Amino acid sequence: MKRITLPRHVTLEQPTPPCPKGLYQFDCEIEGVNLICFLEYSPEEKGSTDSHGSPYEPDLDESMTLNNAYIAGTDVDIAHMILQGLVDHIEVTALEKFKGGDE
């Protein structure tokens, strides 16, 4: 088996990708791990009603949906491995920051 040696200045780690257009970046720390999260924002929507004024579709609250959660400084996306309770926490906290204009 051939052994490959990389020069000292070459690393296999890739930096965290830039935030895709249309998504919002939210940096946080979860369980001691620094994450760079990309989330999609959905504005509040009023549901439709029928001709009698009865609700036909429910109202939807504004929300943020976690698309990616990269370990800071890497290209490792762990969004699919995060417990749902932590995902909910990230989404709610990101929405609060987004609404507060804290950037």
PDB file of C-alpha atoms in Angstrom:
ATOM      1  CA  MET A   1       0.000   0.000   0.000  1.00  0.00           C
ATOM      2  CA  LYS A   2       1.341   3.423  -0.965  1.00  0.00           C
ATOM      3  CA  ARG A   3       1.478   6.092   1.683  1.00  0.00           C
ATOM      4  CA  ILE A   4       0.597   9.654   0.713  1.00  0.00           C
ATOM      5  CA  THR A   5       2.203  12.498   2.617  1.00  0.00           C
ATOM      6  CA  LEU A   6       0.774  15.989   2.336  1.00  0.00           C
ATOM      7  CA  PRO A   7       2.949  19.079   2.678  1.00  0.00           C
ATOM      8  CA  ARG A   8       2.528  20.803   6.071  1.00  0.00           C
ATOM      9  CA  HIS A   9       0.646  23.769   4.580  1.00  0.00           C
ATOM     10  CA  VAL A  10      -2.041  21.524   2.986  1.00  0.00           C
ATOM     11  CA  THR A  11      -5.040  20.493   5.085  1.00  0.00           C
ATOM     12  CA  LEU A  12      -7.976  18.272   4.230  1.00  0.00           C
ATOM     13  CA  GLU A  13     -10.433  20.473   6.129  1.00  0.00           C
ATOM     14  CA  GLN A  14     -12.516  22.835   4.048  1.00  0.00           C
ATOM     15  CA  PRO A  15     -13.772  26.131   5.477  1.00  0.00           C
ATOM     16  CA  THR A  16     -17.450  26.526   6.215  1.00  0.00           C
ATOM     17  CA  PRO A  17     -19.321  27.293   2.982  1.00  0.00           C
ATOM     18  CA  PRO A  18     -20.818  30.774   2.565  1.00  0.00           C
ATOM     19  CA  CYS A  19     -24.493  31.284   3.362  1.00  0.00           C
ATOM     20  CA  PRO A  20     -26.593  30.546   0.266  1.00  0.00           C
ATOM     21  CA  LYS A  21     -28.645  33.378  -1.202  1.00  0.00           C
ATOM     22  CA  GLY A  22     -32.108  33.546   0.354  1.00  0.00           C
ATOM     23  CA  LEU A  23     -31.063  31.929   3.650  1.00  0.00           C
ATOM     24  CA  TYR A  24     -30.043  33.569   6.918  1.00  0.00           C
ATOM     25  CA  GLN A  25     -26.880  32.787   8.862  1.00  0.00           C
ATOM     26  CA  PHE A  26     -27.114  32.240  12.611  1.00  0.00           C
ATOM     27  CA  ASP A  27     -23.998  31.433  14.661  1.00  0.00           C
ATOM     28  CA  CYS A  28     -24.527  29.648  17.960  1.00  0.00           C
ATOM     29  CA  GLU A  29     -23.043  27.199  20.439  1.00  0.00           C
ATOM     30  CA  ILE A  30     -24.900  23.982  21.204  1.00  0.00           C
ATOM     31  CA  GLU A  31     -23.580  21.478  23.733  1.00  0.00           C
ATOM     32  CA  GLY A  32     -20.129  23.108  23.559  1.00  0.00           C
ATOM     33  CA  VAL A  33     -19.932  22.952  19.742  1.00  0.00           C
ATOM     34  CA  ASN A  34     -19.769  26.189  17.743  1.00  0.00           C
ATOM     35  CA  LEU A  35     -22.187  25.983  14.829  1.00  0.00           C
ATOM     36  CA  ILE A  36     -22.803  28.098  11.772  1.00  0.00           C
ATOM     37  CA  CYS A  37     -26.432  27.563  10.843  1.00  0.00           C
ATOM     38  CA  PHE A  38     -28.281  28.475   7.666  1.00  0.00           C
ATOM     39  CA  LEU A  39     -32.025  28.945   8.054  1.00  0.00           C
ATOM     40  CA  GLU A  40     -34.948  29.732   5.797  1.00  0.00           C
ATOM     41  CA  TYR A  41     -37.398  32.441   6.897  1.00  0.00           C
ATOM     42  CA  SER A  42     -41.144  32.011   6.329  1.00  0.00           C
ATOM     43  CA  PRO A  43     -43.322  35.063   7.027  1.00  0.00           C
ATOM     44  CA  GLU A  44     -46.665  34.855   8.784  1.00  0.00           C
ATOM     45  CA  GLU A  45     -49.545  33.890   6.482  1.00  0.00           C
ATOM     46  CA  LYS A  46     -53.238  34.305   7.095  1.00  0.00           C
ATOM     47  CA  GLY A  47     -55.229  31.244   6.113  1.00  0.00           C
ATOM     48  CA  SER A  48     -58.076  31.489   3.656  1.00  0.00           C
ATOM     49  CA  THR A  49     -61.764  31.264   4.501  1.00  0.00           C
ATOM     50  CA  ASP A  50     -64.695  29.856   2.581  1.00  0.00           C
ATOM     51  CA  SER A  51     -67.666  31.873   1.348  1.00  0.00           C
ATOM     52  CA  HIS A  52     -69.296  31.668   4.805  1.00  0.00           C
ATOM     53  CA  GLY A  53     -66.207  33.025   6.563  1.00  0.00           C
ATOM     54  CA  SER A  54     -65.265  29.682   8.086  1.00  0.00           C
ATOM     55  CA  PRO A  55     -61.555  28.878   8.141  1.00  0.00           C
ATOM     56  CA  TYR A  56     -60.565  26.854   5.081  1.00  0.00           C
ATOM     57  CA  GLU A  57     -56.822  26.858   5.723  1.00  0.00           C
ATOM     58  CA  PRO A  58     -55.115  27.553   9.056  1.00  0.00           C
ATOM     59  CA  ASP A  59     -53.058  30.657   9.778  1.00  0.00           C
ATOM     60  CA  LEU A  60     -49.303  30.027   9.728  1.00  0.00           C
ATOM     61  CA  ASP A  61     -47.003  31.784  12.196  1.00  0.00           C
ATOM     62  CA  GLU A  62     -43.715  33.196  10.957  1.00  0.00           C
ATOM     63  CA  SER A  63     -40.893  30.738  11.407  1.00  0.00           C
ATOM     64  CA  MET A  64     -37.301  29.834  10.672  1.00  0.00           C
ATOM     65  CA  THR A  65     -36.421  26.364   9.355  1.00  0.00           C
ATOM     66  CA  LEU A  66     -32.942  24.934   9.885  1.00  0.00           C
ATOM     67  CA  ASN A  67     -31.396  23.838   6.582  1.00  0.00           C
ATOM     68  CA  ASN A  68     -27.735  23.396   7.566  1.00  0.00           C
ATOM     69  CA  ALA A  69     -25.713  23.342  10.771  1.00  0.00           C
ATOM     70  CA  TYR A  70     -21.980  23.335  10.051  1.00  0.00           C
ATOM     71  CA  ILE A  71     -19.378  22.787  12.728  1.00  0.00           C
ATOM     72  CA  ALA A  72     -17.599  26.158  12.696  1.00  0.00           C
ATOM     73  CA  GLY A  73     -14.484  26.214  10.552  1.00  0.00           C
ATOM     74  CA  THR A  74     -15.366  23.009   8.684  1.00  0.00           C
ATOM     75  CA  ASP A  75     -17.614  21.858   5.878  1.00  0.00           C
ATOM     76  CA  VAL A  76     -19.222  19.218   8.136  1.00  0.00           C
ATOM     77  CA  ASP A  77     -23.016  19.654   8.165  1.00  0.00           C
ATOM     78  CA  ILE A  78     -24.580  17.966  11.209  1.00  0.00           C
ATOM     79  CA  ALA A  79     -28.136  19.339  10.868  1.00  0.00           C
ATOM     80  CA  HIS A  80     -29.533  15.857  10.258  1.00  0.00           C
ATOM     81  CA  MET A  81     -27.906  14.547  13.467  1.00  0.00           C
ATOM     82  CA  ILE A  82     -29.162  17.210  15.899  1.00  0.00           C
ATOM     83  CA  LEU A  83     -31.957  16.223  18.271  1.00  0.00           C
ATOM     84  CA  GLN A  84     -35.313  17.790  17.371  1.00  0.00           C
ATOM     85  CA  GLY A  85     -35.468  19.667  20.685  1.00  0.00           C
ATOM     86  CA  LEU A  86     -32.160  21.386  19.865  1.00  0.00           C
ATOM     87  CA  VAL A  87     -33.316  22.112  16.305  1.00  0.00           C
ATOM     88  CA  ASP A  88     -36.439  23.766  17.742  1.00  0.00           C
ATOM     89  CA  HIS A  89     -34.255  25.826  20.093  1.00  0.00           C
ATOM     90  CA  ILE A  90     -32.015  26.983  17.216  1.00  0.00           C
ATOM     91  CA  GLU A  91     -35.023  27.916  15.066  1.00  0.00           C
ATOM     92  CA  VAL A  92     -36.802  29.862  17.828  1.00  0.00           C
ATOM     93  CA  THR A  93     -33.642  31.669  18.938  1.00  0.00           C
ATOM     94  CA  ALA A  94     -32.729  32.555  15.345  1.00  0.00           C
ATOM     95  CA  LEU A  95     -36.241  33.923  14.744  1.00  0.00           C
ATOM     96  CA  GLU A  96     -36.029  36.052  17.897  1.00  0.00           C
ATOM     97  CA  LYS A  97     -32.673  37.449  16.754  1.00  0.00           C
ATOM     98  CA  PHE A  98     -34.000  38.029  13.234  1.00  0.00           C
ATOM     99  CA  LYS A  99     -37.083  39.883  14.513  1.00  0.00           C
ATOM    100  CA  GLY A 100     -34.999  41.933  16.915  1.00  0.00           C
ATOM    101  CA  GLY A 101     -32.736  43.104  14.101  1.00  0.00           C
ATOM    102  CA  ASP A 102     -29.704  41.904  16.081  1.00  0.00           C
ATOM    103  CA  GLU A 103     -27.083  41.265  13.399  1.00  0.00           C
TER     104      GLU A 103
END
